[in-house]
Amino acid sequence: LNPGLFPWLFVLAALLLYWPTRDAGFVMDWLGWQYEYNRGGWAGIPDSFGYPGLHPVLHLGNYTLYWLFGANSPVWYLVFASIHGFNAWLLCRLALRLPLQVPISEKLFIAVSASLLFLLSPYAVEVVVWRVCLHYLMALMFALLAMHATLDYLSEETKRSWWKVQALVLVALFTFEWSLVIPVLLLGLVLVWYFSQKDTRPLAPLLGRLLAPQVGLWAVYFTANKLRIGDWVGHYGAETHLNVQPLSMMGNMLRYAVKQFGFARHWQFPVESQVFGSLDGGWVVWLGTGLLLLGGVAWLLFFRRLSPRLQWAGASTVWFFVALLPVSNLYFYYLLYSENDRYGYFASGFGWLMLLLLLSFLPKMVSRMLALGLIGLSLLLTLQMNRLWTDSEKVYDSLVEDFRWYDRDEVIILCSPDNYYGVFMFRIIGQINGFNEALELRRKKPFQGKMWEVAQYN
C-alpha cells in the first residue's frame, strides 16, 4: 500500500462517516456568531468580533467559510470532516515516526488502530458536527503538525523546521487558548526522544533553541490578553482557568479517562452516575491519583531500562493528561449525550495511542481482537451519535419551516426543544426566546411581533 494514500484514506473515511450529518450543526452558539458576522464583516476578525478571547485565526476560518458559502451549507461538513480525518492521519504518522523498535507490521497496527479509535470516537461527533467547534479541530491540527516539525528538528537541526515549530505554536495560540499546552507537549516529546535515543548533543542548548522562543510567545499572548480584555486569560477568564484545585482537577481528568476508554457516557444512567459521582472526590480520586503518581515515578526511575514501547506509552500518558489540563477545572457533564464531549477531543488521540502501545504487550491474537473490538464499538456508537444529530436537524428544520403565525402580534410558545437526547437545538441563555432567531437566520423571515417561550425541554 502506497503510504502517500494514507492521508486521503483517513479523510475519505471521515467524509463517509459524517455524510449523514452534512446539514446539521448550525444551532445555538452558531446563531450568535452569525449575528456577529453579519454585523461586523471582515473588520471584526482582528478583534474576534468582540469576544473575550484571542481567536482571530478561528474567525478568519469561520468568516471565510460564511462569506463564501453562507450558513447551512454542506461545505462546512466537507471542511470539518476533512480536518478531523487529517488529524487522524497526523496521529497515525506520529506513531509511525516514534522509534518503537518493533516489526513494521506491529508498528503499523498500533498506529492505524489508535488513529481509527480517534477517528471513530463517538466523543468526536460534537466537534465535527457542531459548527462552532472549528477551533478544536484546528488547534489539534497545529499541535500535531508542531510535534512533527519538532521531530524533523531533532533529526536534522534546520532553520526551516525550527521556524515551522515556532510559527505553528504562534498560529495555534491565536486560534484557541487550549494551545497554551502545546509547548509542554513538545517538551515531553523532546525529552523522551533525547533520552530514549541516547542523544549525545548537550540537552540544555537544544531545549533553549527549540522551546525558549515559545516562552516568549506565552508572554506575548498573556500580555495581549491583558491589554485587550483586561484579563490574563480569555474565554472564561483567569478566575476560572487559573482556579487550581488539584484534587478536583485530578478527579475530572480521571472522569475523562473512564469516559473515553470505557465508553462510559453510553452506560445505563444509574451505573454511569455512580461511577462519575465517585470521581467527584474522596478515596477513589486519591487512589487513582496515587496509582498514576506511582506509575509516573517508576517510569522516570527505570526509564533507561524500559522497552521503547513503554517509554513512549509513558510519554503518551503524559500528553493525554497535559492535554486535559485546560478543561480539568471546568464542568464535566454526563446526564445526556453530546454536550461537553468537545472538551476531550484534544487529548483523546494521545490516550488511544497509549492504550494501543500497552495492548501490544499482550499475545498477538488477544491484542488484535481487543483493538478490533474497540474499533467496532466506537463505530457503532458514532453512527448512533450521528443519527441523533441528523434527526435533531430534521426536527429543528421542520419546526422552523412550519411556523405560520406571522399575522399575529404576539406568539407564546409553551414548550420548545432545548436539546434532542443532549444534542443542542433551541437552547437559550439569558434570552426570552430562541425560536425567532432561527426564523430570522435559518428561514430568513423573522417574526415581527412579540415572542415568548414559557419552557424548554429535553
Coordinates of C-alpha atoms in Angstrom, one line a residue:
L1 CA 0.0 0.0 0.0
N2 CA 1.4 3.4 -1.0
P3 CA 2.0 5.4 2.2
G4 CA 1.1 8.5 0.2
L5 CA -2.5 7.3 0.1
F6 CA -2.9 7.2 3.9
P7 CA -3.9 10.8 4.4
W8 CA -6.6 10.5 1.7
L9 CA -7.9 7.3 3.1
F10 CA -8.4 8.8 6.6
V11 CA -10.1 11.9 5.1
L12 CA -12.3 9.8 2.9
A13 CA -13.3 7.6 5.9
A14 CA -14.2 10.8 7.8
L15 CA -16.3 12.1 4.9
L16 CA -18.2 8.8 4.6
L17 CA -18.7 8.5 8.3
Y18 CA -20.1 12.0 8.7
W19 CA -22.1 12.2 5.5
P20 CA -25.5 11.8 7.3
T21 CA -24.7 15.0 9.4
R22 CA -23.9 17.2 6.4
D23 CA -26.8 19.6 7.1
A24 CA -26.6 19.6 10.9
G25 CA -24.8 21.7 13.5
F26 CA -25.9 25.2 12.8
V27 CA -27.5 25.7 16.1
M28 CA -27.3 27.6 19.4
D29 CA -23.9 29.4 19.6
W30 CA -23.6 29.3 15.8
L31 CA -26.6 31.7 15.5
G32 CA -24.9 34.1 17.9
W33 CA -21.8 34.1 15.7
Q34 CA -23.9 34.5 12.6
Y35 CA -25.4 37.7 14.0
E36 CA -21.8 39.0 14.8
Y37 CA -20.6 38.0 11.3
N38 CA -23.5 39.9 9.6
R39 CA -22.8 42.9 11.8
G40 CA -19.0 43.0 11.9
G41 CA -17.8 41.7 8.5
W42 CA -14.1 41.3 7.8
A43 CA -13.3 44.2 10.1
G44 CA -14.4 42.1 13.1
I45 CA -11.8 39.3 12.7
P46 CA -8.8 41.0 14.4
D47 CA -10.8 41.7 17.5
S48 CA -12.5 38.3 17.4
F49 CA -15.8 40.1 16.9
G50 CA -15.6 41.4 20.5
Y51 CA -15.4 38.0 22.1
P52 CA -13.3 37.9 25.3
G53 CA -10.6 35.7 23.8
L54 CA -7.9 35.9 21.2
H55 CA -9.3 33.8 18.4
P56 CA -8.6 35.7 15.2
V57 CA -7.4 32.6 13.3
L58 CA -10.5 30.8 14.2
H59 CA -12.7 33.6 13.0
L60 CA -10.7 34.1 9.8
G61 CA -11.6 30.5 9.0
N62 CA -15.2 30.7 10.2
Y63 CA -15.9 34.0 8.5
T64 CA -14.2 33.0 5.2
L65 CA -16.5 29.9 5.0
Y66 CA -19.5 32.0 5.9
W67 CA -18.6 34.8 3.4
L68 CA -18.1 32.3 0.6
F69 CA -20.8 29.7 1.2
G70 CA -23.2 31.1 3.9
A71 CA -24.6 29.0 6.7
N72 CA -26.3 25.7 6.4
S73 CA -24.1 24.7 3.5
P74 CA -22.7 21.1 3.2
V75 CA -19.3 22.8 2.5
W76 CA -18.9 23.1 6.3
Y77 CA -19.3 19.3 6.6
L78 CA -16.6 18.9 4.0
V79 CA -14.2 21.1 5.9
F80 CA -14.8 19.8 9.4
A81 CA -14.8 16.2 8.5
S82 CA -11.7 16.6 6.3
I83 CA -9.7 18.3 9.1
H84 CA -10.8 15.5 11.5
G85 CA -9.6 12.9 9.1
F86 CA -6.4 14.8 8.6
N87 CA -5.9 14.9 12.3
A88 CA -6.3 11.1 12.5
W89 CA -3.6 10.8 9.8
L90 CA -1.3 13.1 11.7
L91 CA -1.7 10.9 14.8
C92 CA -1.1 7.8 12.7
R93 CA 2.1 9.3 11.2
L94 CA 3.3 10.4 14.6
A95 CA 3.0 6.9 15.9
L96 CA 4.8 5.6 12.8
R97 CA 7.7 8.0 13.4
L98 CA 8.3 7.0 17.0
P99 CA 11.3 4.7 17.5
L100 CA 9.4 1.8 19.0
Q101 CA 11.9 -0.9 17.8
V102 CA 9.1 -3.3 16.8
P103 CA 8.5 -5.0 13.4
I104 CA 6.9 -2.6 10.9
S105 CA 3.7 -4.7 10.8
E106 CA 3.3 -4.3 14.6
K107 CA 4.1 -0.6 14.4
L108 CA 1.5 -0.2 11.6
F109 CA -1.1 -2.0 13.6
I110 CA -0.5 0.2 16.6
A111 CA -0.6 3.4 14.6
V112 CA -3.6 2.6 12.5
S113 CA -5.7 1.2 15.4
A114 CA -5.0 4.2 17.6
S115 CA -5.9 6.6 14.8
L116 CA -9.1 4.7 13.9
L117 CA -10.2 4.8 17.5
F118 CA -9.6 8.6 17.4
L119 CA -11.3 9.0 14.1
L120 CA -14.3 6.9 15.0
S121 CA -14.7 8.1 18.6
P122 CA -18.4 8.9 19.5
Y123 CA -17.0 11.8 21.6
A124 CA -15.6 13.5 18.5
V125 CA -19.0 13.9 16.9
E126 CA -19.8 17.1 18.8
V127 CA -16.6 18.7 17.5
V128 CA -17.0 17.5 13.9
V129 CA -20.7 18.3 13.5
W130 CA -21.4 21.4 15.7
R131 CA -20.2 24.3 13.5
V132 CA -18.8 26.4 16.4
C133 CA -16.0 23.9 17.1
L134 CA -13.6 24.7 14.2
H135 CA -11.0 25.9 16.8
Y136 CA -10.9 22.4 18.4
L137 CA -10.1 20.8 15.1
M138 CA -7.6 23.5 14.1
A139 CA -5.8 23.6 17.5
L140 CA -5.2 19.9 17.5
M141 CA -4.0 20.0 13.9
F142 CA -1.5 22.7 14.7
A143 CA -0.4 20.8 17.8
L144 CA 0.3 17.6 15.8
L145 CA 2.0 19.5 13.0
A146 CA 4.2 21.2 15.6
M147 CA 5.1 17.7 17.0
H148 CA 6.1 16.5 13.5
A149 CA 8.1 19.7 12.9
T150 CA 9.9 19.1 16.3
L151 CA 10.7 15.5 15.2
D152 CA 12.2 17.0 12.0
Y153 CA 14.3 19.4 14.0
L154 CA 15.5 16.6 16.3
S155 CA 16.6 14.6 13.3
E156 CA 18.2 17.5 11.5
E157 CA 18.6 20.9 13.0
T158 CA 17.5 23.0 10.1
K159 CA 16.2 26.6 10.2
R160 CA 13.2 25.6 8.2
S161 CA 12.0 23.0 10.8
W162 CA 12.8 25.5 13.7
W163 CA 10.7 28.2 12.1
K164 CA 7.9 25.7 11.4
V165 CA 7.7 24.8 15.1
Q166 CA 7.6 28.5 16.2
A167 CA 5.1 29.5 13.5
L168 CA 2.7 26.6 14.3
V169 CA 2.7 27.4 18.0
L170 CA 2.1 31.1 17.3
V171 CA -0.8 30.4 15.0
A172 CA -2.3 27.9 17.4
L173 CA -2.2 30.3 20.3
F174 CA -4.3 32.8 18.4
T175 CA -6.7 30.1 17.4
F176 CA -7.6 28.7 20.8
E177 CA -6.3 29.2 24.3
W178 CA -6.1 25.4 24.7
S179 CA -2.9 25.7 22.6
L180 CA -1.1 27.1 25.6
V181 CA -0.2 23.4 26.5
I182 CA 1.5 22.8 23.1
P183 CA 5.0 23.8 24.3
V184 CA 4.6 21.4 27.2
L185 CA 3.7 18.6 24.8
L186 CA 6.8 19.4 22.7
L187 CA 8.9 19.5 25.8
G188 CA 7.8 15.9 26.7
L189 CA 8.4 14.8 23.1
V190 CA 12.0 16.3 23.1
L191 CA 12.9 14.8 26.5
V192 CA 11.7 11.3 25.7
W193 CA 13.3 11.3 22.3
Y194 CA 16.6 12.6 23.7
F195 CA 16.9 10.0 26.5
S196 CA 15.4 7.0 24.6
Q197 CA 17.8 7.7 21.6
K198 CA 20.7 8.3 23.9
D199 CA 21.3 11.6 22.1
T200 CA 24.8 13.0 22.7
R201 CA 24.0 16.6 22.0
P202 CA 24.0 19.0 25.0
L203 CA 20.4 18.9 26.3
A204 CA 20.1 22.5 27.7
P205 CA 21.2 24.3 24.5
L206 CA 18.8 22.0 22.5
L207 CA 15.9 22.9 24.7
G208 CA 16.8 26.5 24.7
R209 CA 17.0 26.8 20.9
L210 CA 13.7 25.0 20.4
L211 CA 11.5 25.9 23.3
A212 CA 12.8 29.2 24.8
P213 CA 11.1 31.2 22.0
Q214 CA 7.7 29.7 23.0
V215 CA 8.1 31.1 26.5
G216 CA 8.4 34.4 24.8
L217 CA 5.2 33.6 22.8
W218 CA 3.4 32.8 26.1
A219 CA 4.5 36.3 27.3
V220 CA 3.2 38.0 24.2
Y221 CA -0.1 36.0 24.4
F222 CA -0.8 36.8 28.0
T223 CA 0.1 40.5 27.6
A224 CA -2.1 40.8 24.6
N225 CA -5.0 39.3 26.6
K226 CA -4.4 41.7 29.4
L227 CA -4.3 44.7 27.2
R228 CA -7.3 43.8 25.1
I229 CA -9.8 42.3 27.6
G230 CA -8.3 43.3 30.9
D231 CA -7.6 39.7 32.0
W232 CA -4.6 37.4 31.6
V233 CA -6.6 34.6 30.2
G234 CA -9.6 34.8 27.8
H235 CA -12.7 32.8 27.2
Y236 CA -14.0 32.0 30.8
G237 CA -11.4 34.3 32.4
A238 CA -8.4 33.9 34.7
E239 CA -10.7 33.4 37.7
T240 CA -11.9 30.2 36.1
H241 CA -9.0 28.9 34.1
L242 CA -6.4 29.6 36.8
N243 CA -8.5 28.2 39.6
V244 CA -6.2 25.4 40.7
Q245 CA -7.8 22.8 42.9
P246 CA -5.6 19.7 42.4
L247 CA -8.0 17.0 43.8
S248 CA -11.0 18.3 41.8
M249 CA -8.9 18.7 38.7
M250 CA -7.5 15.2 39.0
G251 CA -11.0 13.8 39.5
N252 CA -12.1 15.4 36.3
M253 CA -9.2 14.1 34.3
L254 CA -9.9 10.6 35.7
R255 CA -13.5 11.0 34.6
Y256 CA -12.3 11.8 31.0
A257 CA -10.2 8.7 31.1
V258 CA -13.0 6.5 32.2
K259 CA -15.4 8.1 29.8
Q260 CA -13.1 7.6 26.8
F261 CA -11.6 4.1 27.5
G262 CA -14.7 2.6 28.9
F263 CA -17.3 4.5 26.7
A264 CA -18.9 5.3 30.0
R265 CA -21.2 8.0 28.5
H266 CA -23.2 5.2 27.0
W267 CA -23.7 3.1 30.2
Q268 CA -27.0 2.9 31.9
F269 CA -27.6 6.1 33.9
P270 CA -27.5 4.6 37.5
V271 CA -24.2 3.0 36.8
E272 CA -22.8 6.0 34.9
S273 CA -23.9 8.3 37.7
Q274 CA -22.4 6.2 40.4
V275 CA -19.0 5.9 38.6
F276 CA -18.7 9.5 37.7
G277 CA -20.0 10.6 41.1
S278 CA -17.3 8.5 42.9
L279 CA -14.7 10.6 41.0
D280 CA -16.0 13.8 42.5
G281 CA -13.6 13.4 45.3
G282 CA -12.8 11.1 48.2
W283 CA -10.8 7.9 48.3
V284 CA -11.4 6.9 44.6
V285 CA -9.7 10.0 43.4
W286 CA -6.9 9.6 45.9
L287 CA -6.4 6.0 44.8
G288 CA -6.4 6.9 41.1
T289 CA -4.0 9.8 41.7
G290 CA -1.7 7.7 43.8
L291 CA -1.5 4.9 41.2
L292 CA -0.8 7.5 38.4
L293 CA 1.9 9.1 40.5
L294 CA 3.4 5.8 41.4
G295 CA 3.5 4.7 37.8
G296 CA 5.0 8.0 36.8
V297 CA 7.8 7.8 39.3
A298 CA 8.5 4.2 38.3
W299 CA 8.6 5.3 34.6
L300 CA 11.1 8.0 35.4
L301 CA 13.3 5.9 37.7
F302 CA 13.5 2.9 35.3
F303 CA 13.2 4.8 32.1
R304 CA 16.5 3.7 30.6
R305 CA 15.7 0.0 31.3
L306 CA 12.3 0.1 29.8
S307 CA 11.5 -1.0 26.3
P308 CA 10.9 1.8 23.7
R309 CA 7.2 0.9 23.7
L310 CA 6.9 1.5 27.4
Q311 CA 8.9 4.7 27.1
W312 CA 6.5 6.1 24.5
A313 CA 3.5 4.7 26.3
G314 CA 4.5 6.8 29.3
A315 CA 5.0 9.8 27.0
S316 CA 1.6 9.3 25.5
T317 CA 0.1 9.1 29.0
V318 CA 1.8 12.4 29.9
W319 CA 0.5 14.0 26.7
F320 CA -3.0 12.8 27.4
F321 CA -3.2 14.3 30.9
V322 CA -1.3 17.5 29.9
A323 CA -3.9 18.0 27.1
L324 CA -6.7 17.7 29.6
L325 CA -5.3 20.3 31.9
P326 CA -7.1 23.3 30.3
V327 CA -10.5 21.7 31.0
S328 CA -9.7 19.9 34.2
N329 CA -11.2 22.8 36.3
L330 CA -14.3 23.2 34.0
Y331 CA -17.6 21.5 34.4
F332 CA -17.9 17.8 33.5
Y333 CA -21.3 16.9 32.1
Y334 CA -22.7 13.3 31.7
L335 CA -26.5 13.5 32.1
L336 CA -27.2 13.4 28.3
Y337 CA -25.3 12.7 25.1
S338 CA -23.0 15.0 23.2
E339 CA -22.7 18.1 25.5
N340 CA -19.2 18.5 26.9
D341 CA -17.7 15.8 24.6
R342 CA -15.7 18.5 22.8
Y343 CA -13.6 19.0 25.9
G344 CA -12.0 15.6 25.5
Y345 CA -11.1 16.0 21.8
F346 CA -7.7 17.4 22.1
A347 CA -6.4 14.7 24.4
S348 CA -8.2 11.6 23.0
G349 CA -5.7 10.6 20.3
F350 CA -2.8 10.6 22.8
G351 CA -4.9 8.4 25.1
W352 CA -5.7 5.8 22.4
L353 CA -2.0 5.7 21.4
M354 CA -1.1 5.0 25.0
L355 CA -3.6 2.2 25.2
L356 CA -2.6 0.5 21.9
L357 CA 1.1 0.6 23.0
L358 CA 0.1 -1.2 26.2
L359 CA -2.1 -3.7 24.4
S360 CA 0.8 -4.6 22.1
F361 CA 2.4 -6.4 25.0
L362 CA -0.4 -9.0 25.1
P363 CA -0.3 -12.0 22.9
K364 CA -0.7 -11.0 19.3
M365 CA -4.2 -12.6 18.8
V366 CA -5.5 -11.1 22.0
S367 CA -4.3 -7.6 21.3
R368 CA -5.7 -7.7 17.7
M369 CA -9.1 -8.9 18.9
L370 CA -9.3 -6.3 21.7
A371 CA -8.3 -3.5 19.3
L372 CA -10.7 -4.5 16.6
G373 CA -13.5 -4.9 19.2
L374 CA -12.9 -1.4 20.5
I375 CA -12.9 0.0 16.9
G376 CA -16.1 -1.8 16.1
L377 CA -17.8 -0.5 19.3
S378 CA -16.6 3.0 18.5
L379 CA -18.1 2.8 15.0
L380 CA -21.5 1.7 16.3
L381 CA -21.7 4.4 18.9
T382 CA -20.5 7.1 16.5
L383 CA -23.2 6.0 14.0
Q384 CA -25.7 6.3 16.8
M385 CA -24.5 9.8 17.7
N386 CA -24.6 10.8 14.0
R387 CA -28.2 9.7 13.9
L388 CA -29.1 11.9 16.8
W389 CA -27.6 14.9 15.1
T390 CA -29.3 14.0 11.8
D391 CA -32.7 13.5 13.4
S392 CA -32.3 16.7 15.5
E393 CA -31.7 18.7 12.4
K394 CA -34.8 17.3 10.7
V395 CA -37.0 18.2 13.7
Y396 CA -35.3 21.7 14.0
D397 CA -35.8 22.5 10.3
S398 CA -39.3 21.2 10.3
L399 CA -40.4 23.3 13.3
V400 CA -38.8 26.4 11.7
E401 CA -40.4 25.9 8.3
D402 CA -43.8 25.0 9.8
F403 CA -44.1 28.4 11.6
R404 CA -47.3 30.0 10.2
W405 CA -48.3 32.8 12.7
Y406 CA -46.7 35.8 11.1
D407 CA -50.0 37.6 11.1
R408 CA -50.2 37.7 14.9
D409 CA -49.0 40.5 17.2
E410 CA -47.8 38.1 19.9
V411 CA -46.9 34.4 20.0
I412 CA -46.4 32.4 23.2
I413 CA -44.6 29.1 22.8
L414 CA -45.5 26.8 25.6
C415 CA -42.6 24.4 25.1
S416 CA -39.6 24.3 22.7
P417 CA -36.9 21.7 22.5
D418 CA -33.7 22.7 24.3
N419 CA -32.0 19.5 23.0
Y420 CA -32.6 16.2 21.5
Y421 CA -31.0 13.5 23.7
G422 CA -28.4 16.1 24.5
V423 CA -27.8 17.4 21.0
F424 CA -28.3 21.2 21.1
M425 CA -31.5 22.6 19.5
F426 CA -33.2 25.9 20.6
R427 CA -31.3 26.3 23.8
I428 CA -31.2 29.9 25.1
I429 CA -29.2 31.6 27.8
G430 CA -30.5 35.0 29.0
Q431 CA -33.0 35.4 26.2
I432 CA -36.8 35.5 26.2
N433 CA -36.9 33.2 23.2
G434 CA -34.6 31.3 20.8
F435 CA -37.1 30.5 18.2
N436 CA -37.3 33.8 16.4
E437 CA -33.5 33.9 15.8
A438 CA -33.9 30.6 14.0
L439 CA -36.7 32.2 11.9
E440 CA -34.5 35.1 11.1
L441 CA -31.2 33.3 10.4
R442 CA -32.4 30.0 9.1
R443 CA -35.7 30.8 7.3
K444 CA -34.6 34.4 6.5
K445 CA -38.1 35.5 7.7
P446 CA -38.2 36.9 11.2
F447 CA -41.4 37.2 13.2
Q448 CA -42.1 41.0 13.8
G449 CA -44.3 40.7 16.8
K450 CA -43.5 39.7 20.4
M451 CA -42.5 36.1 21.0
W452 CA -42.2 34.4 24.4
E453 CA -41.1 30.9 25.4
V454 CA -42.5 29.5 28.6
A455 CA -40.3 26.4 28.9
Q456 CA -37.7 24.3 27.1
Y457 CA -37.4 20.6 27.4
N458 CA -35.3 17.6 26.5

